[in-house]
PDB file of C-alpha atoms in Angstrom:
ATOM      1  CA  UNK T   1      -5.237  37.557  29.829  1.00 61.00           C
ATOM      2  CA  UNK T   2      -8.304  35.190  30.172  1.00 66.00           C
ATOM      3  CA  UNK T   3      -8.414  32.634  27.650  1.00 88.00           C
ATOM      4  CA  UNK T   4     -11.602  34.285  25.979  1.00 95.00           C
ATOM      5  CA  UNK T   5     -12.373  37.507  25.898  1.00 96.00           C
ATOM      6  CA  UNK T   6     -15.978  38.419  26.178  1.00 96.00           C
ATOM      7  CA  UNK T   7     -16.395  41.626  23.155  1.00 96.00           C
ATOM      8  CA  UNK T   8     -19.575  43.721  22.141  1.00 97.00           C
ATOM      9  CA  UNK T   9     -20.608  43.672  18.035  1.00 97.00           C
ATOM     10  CA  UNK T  10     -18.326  46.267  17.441  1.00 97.00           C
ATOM     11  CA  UNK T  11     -14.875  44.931  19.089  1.00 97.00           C
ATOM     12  CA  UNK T  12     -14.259  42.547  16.288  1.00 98.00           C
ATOM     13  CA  UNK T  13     -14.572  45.920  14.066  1.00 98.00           C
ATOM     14  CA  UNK T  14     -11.620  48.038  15.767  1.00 98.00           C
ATOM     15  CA  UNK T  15      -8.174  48.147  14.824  1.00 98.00           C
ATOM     16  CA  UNK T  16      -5.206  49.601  16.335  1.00 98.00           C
ATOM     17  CA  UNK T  17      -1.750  50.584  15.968  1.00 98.00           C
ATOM     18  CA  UNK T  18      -0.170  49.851  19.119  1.00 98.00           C
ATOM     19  CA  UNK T  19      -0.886  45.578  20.594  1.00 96.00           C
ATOM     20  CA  UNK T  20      -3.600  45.490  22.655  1.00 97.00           C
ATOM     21  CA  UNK T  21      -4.114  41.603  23.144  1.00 96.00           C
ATOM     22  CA  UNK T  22      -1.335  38.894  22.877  1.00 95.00           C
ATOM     23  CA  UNK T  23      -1.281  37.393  19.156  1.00 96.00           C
ATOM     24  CA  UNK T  24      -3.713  34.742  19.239  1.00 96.00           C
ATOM     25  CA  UNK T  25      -6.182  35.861  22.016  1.00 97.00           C
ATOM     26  CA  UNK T  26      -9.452  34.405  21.350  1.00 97.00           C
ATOM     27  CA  UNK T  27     -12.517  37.191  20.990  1.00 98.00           C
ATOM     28  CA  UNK T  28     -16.235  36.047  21.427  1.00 97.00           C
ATOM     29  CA  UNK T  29     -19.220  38.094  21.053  1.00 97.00           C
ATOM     30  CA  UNK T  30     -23.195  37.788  22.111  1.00 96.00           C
ATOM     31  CA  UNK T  31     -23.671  36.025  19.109  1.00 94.00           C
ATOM     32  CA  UNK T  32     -21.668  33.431  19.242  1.00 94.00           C
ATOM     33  CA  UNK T  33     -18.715  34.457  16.645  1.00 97.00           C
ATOM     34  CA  UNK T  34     -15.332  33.864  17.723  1.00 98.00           C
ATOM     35  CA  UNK T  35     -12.574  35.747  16.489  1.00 98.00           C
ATOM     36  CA  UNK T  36      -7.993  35.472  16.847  1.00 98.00           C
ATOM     37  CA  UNK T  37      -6.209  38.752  17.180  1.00 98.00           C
ATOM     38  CA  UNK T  38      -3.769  39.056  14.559  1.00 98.00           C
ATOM     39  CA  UNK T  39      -0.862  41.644  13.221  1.00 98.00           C
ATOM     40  CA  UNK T  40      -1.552  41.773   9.133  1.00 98.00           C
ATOM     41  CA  UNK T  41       2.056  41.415   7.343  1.00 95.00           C
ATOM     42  CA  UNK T  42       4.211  44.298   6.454  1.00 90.00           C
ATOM     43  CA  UNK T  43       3.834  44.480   2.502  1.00 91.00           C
ATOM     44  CA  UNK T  44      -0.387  45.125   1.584  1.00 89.00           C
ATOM     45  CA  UNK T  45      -2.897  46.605   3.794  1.00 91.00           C
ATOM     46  CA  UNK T  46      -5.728  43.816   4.562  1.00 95.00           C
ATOM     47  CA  UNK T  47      -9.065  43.367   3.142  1.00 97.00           C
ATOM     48  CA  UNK T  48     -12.600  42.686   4.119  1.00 97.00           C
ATOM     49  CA  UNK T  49     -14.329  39.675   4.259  1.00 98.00           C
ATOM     50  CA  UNK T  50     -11.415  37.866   1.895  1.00 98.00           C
ATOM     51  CA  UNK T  51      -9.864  34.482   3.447  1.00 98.00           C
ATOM     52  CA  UNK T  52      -6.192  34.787   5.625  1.00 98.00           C
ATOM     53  CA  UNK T  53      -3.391  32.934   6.311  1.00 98.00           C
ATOM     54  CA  UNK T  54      -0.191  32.806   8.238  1.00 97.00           C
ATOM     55  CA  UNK T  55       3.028  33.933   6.587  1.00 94.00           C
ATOM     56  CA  UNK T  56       5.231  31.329   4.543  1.00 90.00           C
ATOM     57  CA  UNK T  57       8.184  30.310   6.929  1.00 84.00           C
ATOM     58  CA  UNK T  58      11.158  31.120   6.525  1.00 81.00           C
ATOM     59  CA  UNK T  59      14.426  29.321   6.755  1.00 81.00           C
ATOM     60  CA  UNK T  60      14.557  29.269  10.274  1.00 89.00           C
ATOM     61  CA  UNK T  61      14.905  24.740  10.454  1.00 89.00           C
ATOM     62  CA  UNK T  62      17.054  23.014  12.008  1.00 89.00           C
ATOM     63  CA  UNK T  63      19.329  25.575  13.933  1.00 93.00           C
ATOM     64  CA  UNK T  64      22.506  24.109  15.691  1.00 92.00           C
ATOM     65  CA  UNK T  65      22.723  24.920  18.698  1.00 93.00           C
ATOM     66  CA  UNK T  66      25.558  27.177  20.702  1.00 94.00           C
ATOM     67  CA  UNK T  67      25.294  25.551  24.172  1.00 93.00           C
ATOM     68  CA  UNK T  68      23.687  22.122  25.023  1.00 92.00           C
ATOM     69  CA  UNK T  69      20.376  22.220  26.612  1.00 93.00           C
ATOM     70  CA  UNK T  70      20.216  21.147  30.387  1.00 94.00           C
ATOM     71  CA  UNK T  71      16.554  19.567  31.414  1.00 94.00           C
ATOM     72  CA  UNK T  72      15.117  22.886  32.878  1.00 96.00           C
ATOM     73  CA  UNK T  73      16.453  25.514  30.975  1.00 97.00           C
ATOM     74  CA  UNK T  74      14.117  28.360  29.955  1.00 98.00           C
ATOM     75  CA  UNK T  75      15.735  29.644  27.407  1.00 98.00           C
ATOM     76  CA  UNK T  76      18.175  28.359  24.139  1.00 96.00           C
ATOM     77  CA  UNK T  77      20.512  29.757  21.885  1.00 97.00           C
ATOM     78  CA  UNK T  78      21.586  28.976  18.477  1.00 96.00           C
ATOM     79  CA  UNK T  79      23.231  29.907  14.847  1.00 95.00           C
ATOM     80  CA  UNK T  80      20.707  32.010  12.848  1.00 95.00           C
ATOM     81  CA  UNK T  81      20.371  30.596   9.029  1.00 91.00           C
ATOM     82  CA  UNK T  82      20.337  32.934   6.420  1.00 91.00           C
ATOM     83  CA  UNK T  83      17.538  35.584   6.981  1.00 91.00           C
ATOM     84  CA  UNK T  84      17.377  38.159   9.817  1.00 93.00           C
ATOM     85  CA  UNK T  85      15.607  38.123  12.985  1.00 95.00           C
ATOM     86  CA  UNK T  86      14.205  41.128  14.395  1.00 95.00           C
ATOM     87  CA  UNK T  87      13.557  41.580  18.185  1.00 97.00           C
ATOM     88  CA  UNK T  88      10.586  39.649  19.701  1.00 96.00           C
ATOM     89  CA  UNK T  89       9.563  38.336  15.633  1.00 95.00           C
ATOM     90  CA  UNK T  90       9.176  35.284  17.145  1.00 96.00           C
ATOM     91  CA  UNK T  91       7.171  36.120  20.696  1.00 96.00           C
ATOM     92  CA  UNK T  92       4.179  34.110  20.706  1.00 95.00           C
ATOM     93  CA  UNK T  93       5.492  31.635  17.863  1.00 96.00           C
ATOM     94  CA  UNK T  94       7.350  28.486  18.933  1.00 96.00           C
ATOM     95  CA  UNK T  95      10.019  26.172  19.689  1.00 96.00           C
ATOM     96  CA  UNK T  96      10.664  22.637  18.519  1.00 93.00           C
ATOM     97  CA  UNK T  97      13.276  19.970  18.547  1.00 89.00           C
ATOM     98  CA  UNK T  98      13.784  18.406  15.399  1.00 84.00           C
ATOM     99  CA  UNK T  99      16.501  15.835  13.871  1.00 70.00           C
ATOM    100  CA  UNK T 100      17.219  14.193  17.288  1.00 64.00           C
ATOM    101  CA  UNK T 101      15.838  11.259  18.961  1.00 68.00           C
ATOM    102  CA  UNK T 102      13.979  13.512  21.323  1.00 66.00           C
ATOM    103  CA  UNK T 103      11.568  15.100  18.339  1.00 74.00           C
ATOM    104  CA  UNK T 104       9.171  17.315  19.240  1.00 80.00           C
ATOM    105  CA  UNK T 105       8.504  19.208  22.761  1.00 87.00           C
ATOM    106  CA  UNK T 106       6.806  22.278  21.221  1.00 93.00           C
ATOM    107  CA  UNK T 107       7.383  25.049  23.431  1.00 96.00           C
ATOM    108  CA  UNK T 108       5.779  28.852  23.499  1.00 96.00           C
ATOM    109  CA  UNK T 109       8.514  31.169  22.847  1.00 97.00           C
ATOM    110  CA  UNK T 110       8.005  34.290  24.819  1.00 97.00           C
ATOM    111  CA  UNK T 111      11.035  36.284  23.555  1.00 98.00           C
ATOM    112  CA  UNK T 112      14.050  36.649  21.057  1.00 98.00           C
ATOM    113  CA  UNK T 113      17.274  38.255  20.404  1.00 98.00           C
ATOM    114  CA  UNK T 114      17.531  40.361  17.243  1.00 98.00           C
ATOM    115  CA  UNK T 115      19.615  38.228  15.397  1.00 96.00           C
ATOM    116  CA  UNK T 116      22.034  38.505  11.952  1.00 96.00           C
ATOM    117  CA  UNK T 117      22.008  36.279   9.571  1.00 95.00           C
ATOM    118  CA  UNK T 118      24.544  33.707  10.845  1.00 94.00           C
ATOM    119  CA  UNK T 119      24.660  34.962  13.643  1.00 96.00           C
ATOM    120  CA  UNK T 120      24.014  33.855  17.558  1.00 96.00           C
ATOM    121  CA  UNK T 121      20.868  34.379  18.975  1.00 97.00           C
ATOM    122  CA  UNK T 122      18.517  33.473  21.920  1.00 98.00           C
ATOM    123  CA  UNK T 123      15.301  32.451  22.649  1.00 98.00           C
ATOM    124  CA  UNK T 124      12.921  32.539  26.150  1.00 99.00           C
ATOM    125  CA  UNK T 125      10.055  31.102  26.817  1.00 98.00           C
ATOM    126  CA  UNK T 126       7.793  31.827  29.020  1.00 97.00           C
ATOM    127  CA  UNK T 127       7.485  31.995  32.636  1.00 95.00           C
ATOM    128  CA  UNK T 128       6.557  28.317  34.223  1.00 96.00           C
ATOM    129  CA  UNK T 129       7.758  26.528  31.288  1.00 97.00           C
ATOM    130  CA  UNK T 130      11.340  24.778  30.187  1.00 97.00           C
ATOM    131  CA  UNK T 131      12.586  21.931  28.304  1.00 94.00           C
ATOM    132  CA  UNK T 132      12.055  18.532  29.615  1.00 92.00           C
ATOM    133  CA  UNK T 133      14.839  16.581  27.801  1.00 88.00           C
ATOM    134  CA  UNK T 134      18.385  17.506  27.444  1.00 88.00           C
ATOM    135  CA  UNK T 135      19.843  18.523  24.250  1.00 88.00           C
ATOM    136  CA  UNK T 136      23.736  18.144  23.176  1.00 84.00           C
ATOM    137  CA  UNK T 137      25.851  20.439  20.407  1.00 87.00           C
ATOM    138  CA  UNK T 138      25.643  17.804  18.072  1.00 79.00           C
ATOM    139  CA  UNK T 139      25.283  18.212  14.023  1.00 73.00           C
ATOM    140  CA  UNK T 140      21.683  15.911  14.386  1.00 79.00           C
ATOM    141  CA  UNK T 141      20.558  18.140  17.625  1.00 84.00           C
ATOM    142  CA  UNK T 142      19.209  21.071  16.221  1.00 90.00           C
ATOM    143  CA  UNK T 143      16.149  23.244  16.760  1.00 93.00           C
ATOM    144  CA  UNK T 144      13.640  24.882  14.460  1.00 94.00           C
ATOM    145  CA  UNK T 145      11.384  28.524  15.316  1.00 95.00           C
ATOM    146  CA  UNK T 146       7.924  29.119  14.297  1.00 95.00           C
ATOM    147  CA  UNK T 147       6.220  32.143  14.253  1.00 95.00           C
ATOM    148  CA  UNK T 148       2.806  32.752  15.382  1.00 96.00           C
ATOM    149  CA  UNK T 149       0.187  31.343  12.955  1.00 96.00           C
ATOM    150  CA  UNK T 150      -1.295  35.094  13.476  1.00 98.00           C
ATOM    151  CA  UNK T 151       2.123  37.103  13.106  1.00 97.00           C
ATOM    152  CA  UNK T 152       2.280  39.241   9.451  1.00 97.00           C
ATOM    153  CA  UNK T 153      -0.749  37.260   8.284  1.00 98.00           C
ATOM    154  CA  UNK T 154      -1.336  37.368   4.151  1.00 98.00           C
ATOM    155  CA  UNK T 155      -4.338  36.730   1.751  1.00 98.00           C
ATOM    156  CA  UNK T 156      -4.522  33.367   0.824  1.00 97.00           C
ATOM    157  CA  UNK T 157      -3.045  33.329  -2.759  1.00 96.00           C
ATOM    158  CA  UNK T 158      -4.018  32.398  -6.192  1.00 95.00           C
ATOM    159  CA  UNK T 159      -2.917  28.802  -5.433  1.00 92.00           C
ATOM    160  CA  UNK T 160      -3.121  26.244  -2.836  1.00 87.00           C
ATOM    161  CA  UNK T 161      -2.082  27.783   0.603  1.00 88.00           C
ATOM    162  CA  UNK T 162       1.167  28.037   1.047  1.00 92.00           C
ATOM    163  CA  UNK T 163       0.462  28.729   4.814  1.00 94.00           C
ATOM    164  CA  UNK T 164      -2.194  27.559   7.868  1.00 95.00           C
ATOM    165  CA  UNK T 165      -5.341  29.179   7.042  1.00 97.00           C
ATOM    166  CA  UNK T 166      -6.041  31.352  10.029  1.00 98.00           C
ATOM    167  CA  UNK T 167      -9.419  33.266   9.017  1.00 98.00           C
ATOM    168  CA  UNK T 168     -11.673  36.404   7.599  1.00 99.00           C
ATOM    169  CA  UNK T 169     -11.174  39.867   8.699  1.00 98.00           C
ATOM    170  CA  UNK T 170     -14.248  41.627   8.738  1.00 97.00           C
ATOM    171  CA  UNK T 171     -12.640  44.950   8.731  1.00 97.00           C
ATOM    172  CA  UNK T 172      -9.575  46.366   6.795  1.00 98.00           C
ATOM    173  CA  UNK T 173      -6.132  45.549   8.846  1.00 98.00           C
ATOM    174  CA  UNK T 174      -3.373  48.351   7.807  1.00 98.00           C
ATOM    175  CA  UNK T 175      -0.062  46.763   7.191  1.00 97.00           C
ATOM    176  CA  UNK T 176       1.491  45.839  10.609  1.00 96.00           C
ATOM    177  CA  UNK T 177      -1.230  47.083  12.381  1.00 98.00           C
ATOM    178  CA  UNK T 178      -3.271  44.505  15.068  1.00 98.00           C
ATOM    179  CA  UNK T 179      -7.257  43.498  14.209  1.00 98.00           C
ATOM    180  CA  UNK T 180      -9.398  40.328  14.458  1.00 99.00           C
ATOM    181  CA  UNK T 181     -10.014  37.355  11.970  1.00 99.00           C
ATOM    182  CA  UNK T 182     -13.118  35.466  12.293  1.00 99.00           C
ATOM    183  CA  UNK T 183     -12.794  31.775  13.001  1.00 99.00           C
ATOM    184  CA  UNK T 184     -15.511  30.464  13.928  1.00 98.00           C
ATOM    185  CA  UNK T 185     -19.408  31.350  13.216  1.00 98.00           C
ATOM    186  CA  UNK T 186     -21.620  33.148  10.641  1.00 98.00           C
ATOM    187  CA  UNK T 187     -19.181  34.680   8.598  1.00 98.00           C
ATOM    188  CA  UNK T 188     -18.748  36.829   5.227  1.00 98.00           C
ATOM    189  CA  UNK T 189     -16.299  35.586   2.324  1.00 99.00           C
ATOM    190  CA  UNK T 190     -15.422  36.248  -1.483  1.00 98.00           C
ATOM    191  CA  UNK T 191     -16.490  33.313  -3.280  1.00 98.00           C
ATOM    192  CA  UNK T 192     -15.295  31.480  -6.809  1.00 97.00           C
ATOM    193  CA  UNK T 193     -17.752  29.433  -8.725  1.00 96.00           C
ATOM    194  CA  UNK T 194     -20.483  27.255  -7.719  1.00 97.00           C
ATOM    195  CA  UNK T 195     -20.870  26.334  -4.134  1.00 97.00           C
ATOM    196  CA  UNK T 196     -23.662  23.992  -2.806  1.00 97.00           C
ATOM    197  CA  UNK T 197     -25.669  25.093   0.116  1.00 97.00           C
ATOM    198  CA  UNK T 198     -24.679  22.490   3.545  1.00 97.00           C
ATOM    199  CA  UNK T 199     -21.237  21.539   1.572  1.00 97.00           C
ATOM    200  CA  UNK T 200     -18.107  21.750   2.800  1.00 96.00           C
ATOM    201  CA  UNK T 201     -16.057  25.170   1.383  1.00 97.00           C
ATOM    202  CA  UNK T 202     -12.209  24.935   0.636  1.00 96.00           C
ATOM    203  CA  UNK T 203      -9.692  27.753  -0.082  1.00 96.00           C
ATOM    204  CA  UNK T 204      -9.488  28.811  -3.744  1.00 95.00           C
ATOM    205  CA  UNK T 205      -6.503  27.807  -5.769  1.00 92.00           C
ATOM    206  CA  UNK T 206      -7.726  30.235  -8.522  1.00 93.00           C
ATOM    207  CA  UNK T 207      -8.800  33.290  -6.984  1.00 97.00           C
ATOM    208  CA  UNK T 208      -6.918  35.301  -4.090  1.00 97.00           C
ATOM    209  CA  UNK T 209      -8.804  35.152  -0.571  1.00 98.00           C
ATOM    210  CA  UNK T 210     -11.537  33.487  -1.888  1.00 98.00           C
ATOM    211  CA  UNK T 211     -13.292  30.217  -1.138  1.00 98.00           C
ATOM    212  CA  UNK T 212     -14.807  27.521  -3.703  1.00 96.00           C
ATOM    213  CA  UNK T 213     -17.091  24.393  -3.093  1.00 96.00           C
ATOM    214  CA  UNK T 214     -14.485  21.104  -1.493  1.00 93.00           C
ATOM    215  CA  UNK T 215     -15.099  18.246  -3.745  1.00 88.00           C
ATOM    216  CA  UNK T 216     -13.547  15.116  -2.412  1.00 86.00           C
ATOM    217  CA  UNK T 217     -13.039  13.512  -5.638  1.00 84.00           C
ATOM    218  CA  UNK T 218     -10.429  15.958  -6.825  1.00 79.00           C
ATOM    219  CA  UNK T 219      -7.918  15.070  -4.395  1.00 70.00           C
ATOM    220  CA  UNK T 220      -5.804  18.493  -4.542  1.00 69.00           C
ATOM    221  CA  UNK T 221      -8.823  19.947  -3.584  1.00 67.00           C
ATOM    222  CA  UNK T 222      -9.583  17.666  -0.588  1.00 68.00           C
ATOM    223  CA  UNK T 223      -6.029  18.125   0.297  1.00 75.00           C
ATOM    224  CA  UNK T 224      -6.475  21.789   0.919  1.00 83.00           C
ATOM    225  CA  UNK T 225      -8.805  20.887   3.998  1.00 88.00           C
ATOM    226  CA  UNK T 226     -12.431  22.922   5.230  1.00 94.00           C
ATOM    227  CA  UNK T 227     -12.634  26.236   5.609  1.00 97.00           C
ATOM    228  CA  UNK T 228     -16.539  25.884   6.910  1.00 98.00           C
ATOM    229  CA  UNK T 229     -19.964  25.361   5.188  1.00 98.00           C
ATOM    230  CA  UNK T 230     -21.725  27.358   2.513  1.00 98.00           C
ATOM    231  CA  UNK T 231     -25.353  29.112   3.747  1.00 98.00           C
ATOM    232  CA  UNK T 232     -26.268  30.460   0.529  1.00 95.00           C
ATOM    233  CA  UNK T 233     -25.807  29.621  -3.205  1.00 97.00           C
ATOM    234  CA  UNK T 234     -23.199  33.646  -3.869  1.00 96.00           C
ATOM    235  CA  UNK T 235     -22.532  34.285  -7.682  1.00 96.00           C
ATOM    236  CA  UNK T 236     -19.619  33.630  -8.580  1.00 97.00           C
ATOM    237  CA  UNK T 237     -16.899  36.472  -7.737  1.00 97.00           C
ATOM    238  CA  UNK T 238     -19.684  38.221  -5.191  1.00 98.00           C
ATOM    239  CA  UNK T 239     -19.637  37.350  -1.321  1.00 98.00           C
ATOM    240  CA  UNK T 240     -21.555  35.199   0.420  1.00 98.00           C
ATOM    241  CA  UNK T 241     -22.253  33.962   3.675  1.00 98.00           C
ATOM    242  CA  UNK T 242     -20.825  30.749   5.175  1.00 98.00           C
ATOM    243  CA  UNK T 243     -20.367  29.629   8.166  1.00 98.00           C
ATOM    244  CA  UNK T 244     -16.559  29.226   9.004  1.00 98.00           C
ATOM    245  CA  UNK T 245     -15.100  26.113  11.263  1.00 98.00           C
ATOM    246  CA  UNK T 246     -11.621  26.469  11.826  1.00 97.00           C
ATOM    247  CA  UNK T 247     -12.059  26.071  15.386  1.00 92.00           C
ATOM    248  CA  UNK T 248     -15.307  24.222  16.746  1.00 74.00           C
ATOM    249  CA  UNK T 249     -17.778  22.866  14.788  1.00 65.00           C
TER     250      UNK T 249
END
């Protein structure tokens, strides 16, 4: 796929039950709005113009590993913790070593085993890319998986995220069905309390999907990081339009 998609007004309105677009791909229309196609998670049906975020990991840190890694190798298998993996849940997440003096070397995963918990699975990644450093079957050499920021994507809740914010829908999503969230660009959102036209907007700790005015003297709240700028002074509880910067300015 190209890395931008050029879509009419209406694409960023259609949703589907089957993937179209690999999680991630990056949607632009005539005006200027860019847009991530995302699966919404498997327990509540998504809702308009309310702020979205990636799923809370799971404990799938520091895996051991079943077989060393040799410089080159495409693919790597390891000991499943305690939660199951089902086949592909991981395709377009990632790959990282971690507790080993070669940390890091984030790789795409393109594939996975369906995996028990416990149990010995396998991951691929994808084609043209392999790990650079060898790894040994050592109790400090151990991997950790990542989904897709854009994989079973939630509302952001009543609370500081508890996930990477990853934007708006401006449609309704069905559970585990495949839409768009906005990202960048003139965008819709449910707001709490007073926001400032200009200022920076934040996630809501108090109010489910919503966003609320950043003020940098209230350090959780600065901690939470910018969701974009306000562009009009919404009541409190209504929508209102802002313009949303999680990728470009």
């Amino acid at each position: 796929m190209p890395n931008t998609v050029q879509g009419s007004y209406a694409t960023p309105y259609e949703t589907e039950a089957a993937q179209l677009y690999p999680l991630g791909q990056r949607l632009e229309c005539p005006n200027g709005r860019t847009y991530r196609y995302a699966e919404m998670g498997a327990t509540t049906a998504g809702e308009i113009a309310k702020l979205y975020q990636s799923e809370v990991n799971d404990n799938w840190d520091t895996l051991s590993l079943t077989s060393a890694i040799v410089a080159g190798d495409t693919s790597v298998a390891f000991t499943n913790g305690a939660t199951d993996i089902k086949l592909n849940e991981f395709a377009g997440g990632y790959v990282i070593y971690e507790e080993t003096d070669n940390l890091g070397e984030p790789h795409r995963i393109r594939a996975n085993t369906a995996t028990s918990p416990a149990g010995a699975g396998t991951v691929y990644l994808f084609k043209g890319d392999s790990f650079q450093v060898a790894l040994g079957v050592t109790g400090n050499d151990v991997i950790t998986l990542v989904k897709s920021p854009v994989k079973d994507i939630i509302i952001t809740p009543a609370s500081e995220p508890t996930g990477i914010v990853v934007g708006i829908p401006q449609v309704v999503i069905a559970v585990d069905q495949f839409g768009w969230v906005q990202t960048h660009g003139v965008a819709s959102c449910l707001i709490d309390g007073t926001v400032f036209i200009a200022k920076e907007l934040r996630p809501s700790e108090s109010i489910a999907g919503a966003v609320a005015a950043l003020d940098y003297d209230e350090v959780d709240d600065a901690d939470t990081g910018v969701v974009g700028r306000c562009m009009e002074v919404a009541p409190d509880t209504e929508f209102g339009h802002l313009f949303i910067s999680l990728e470009g300015l």
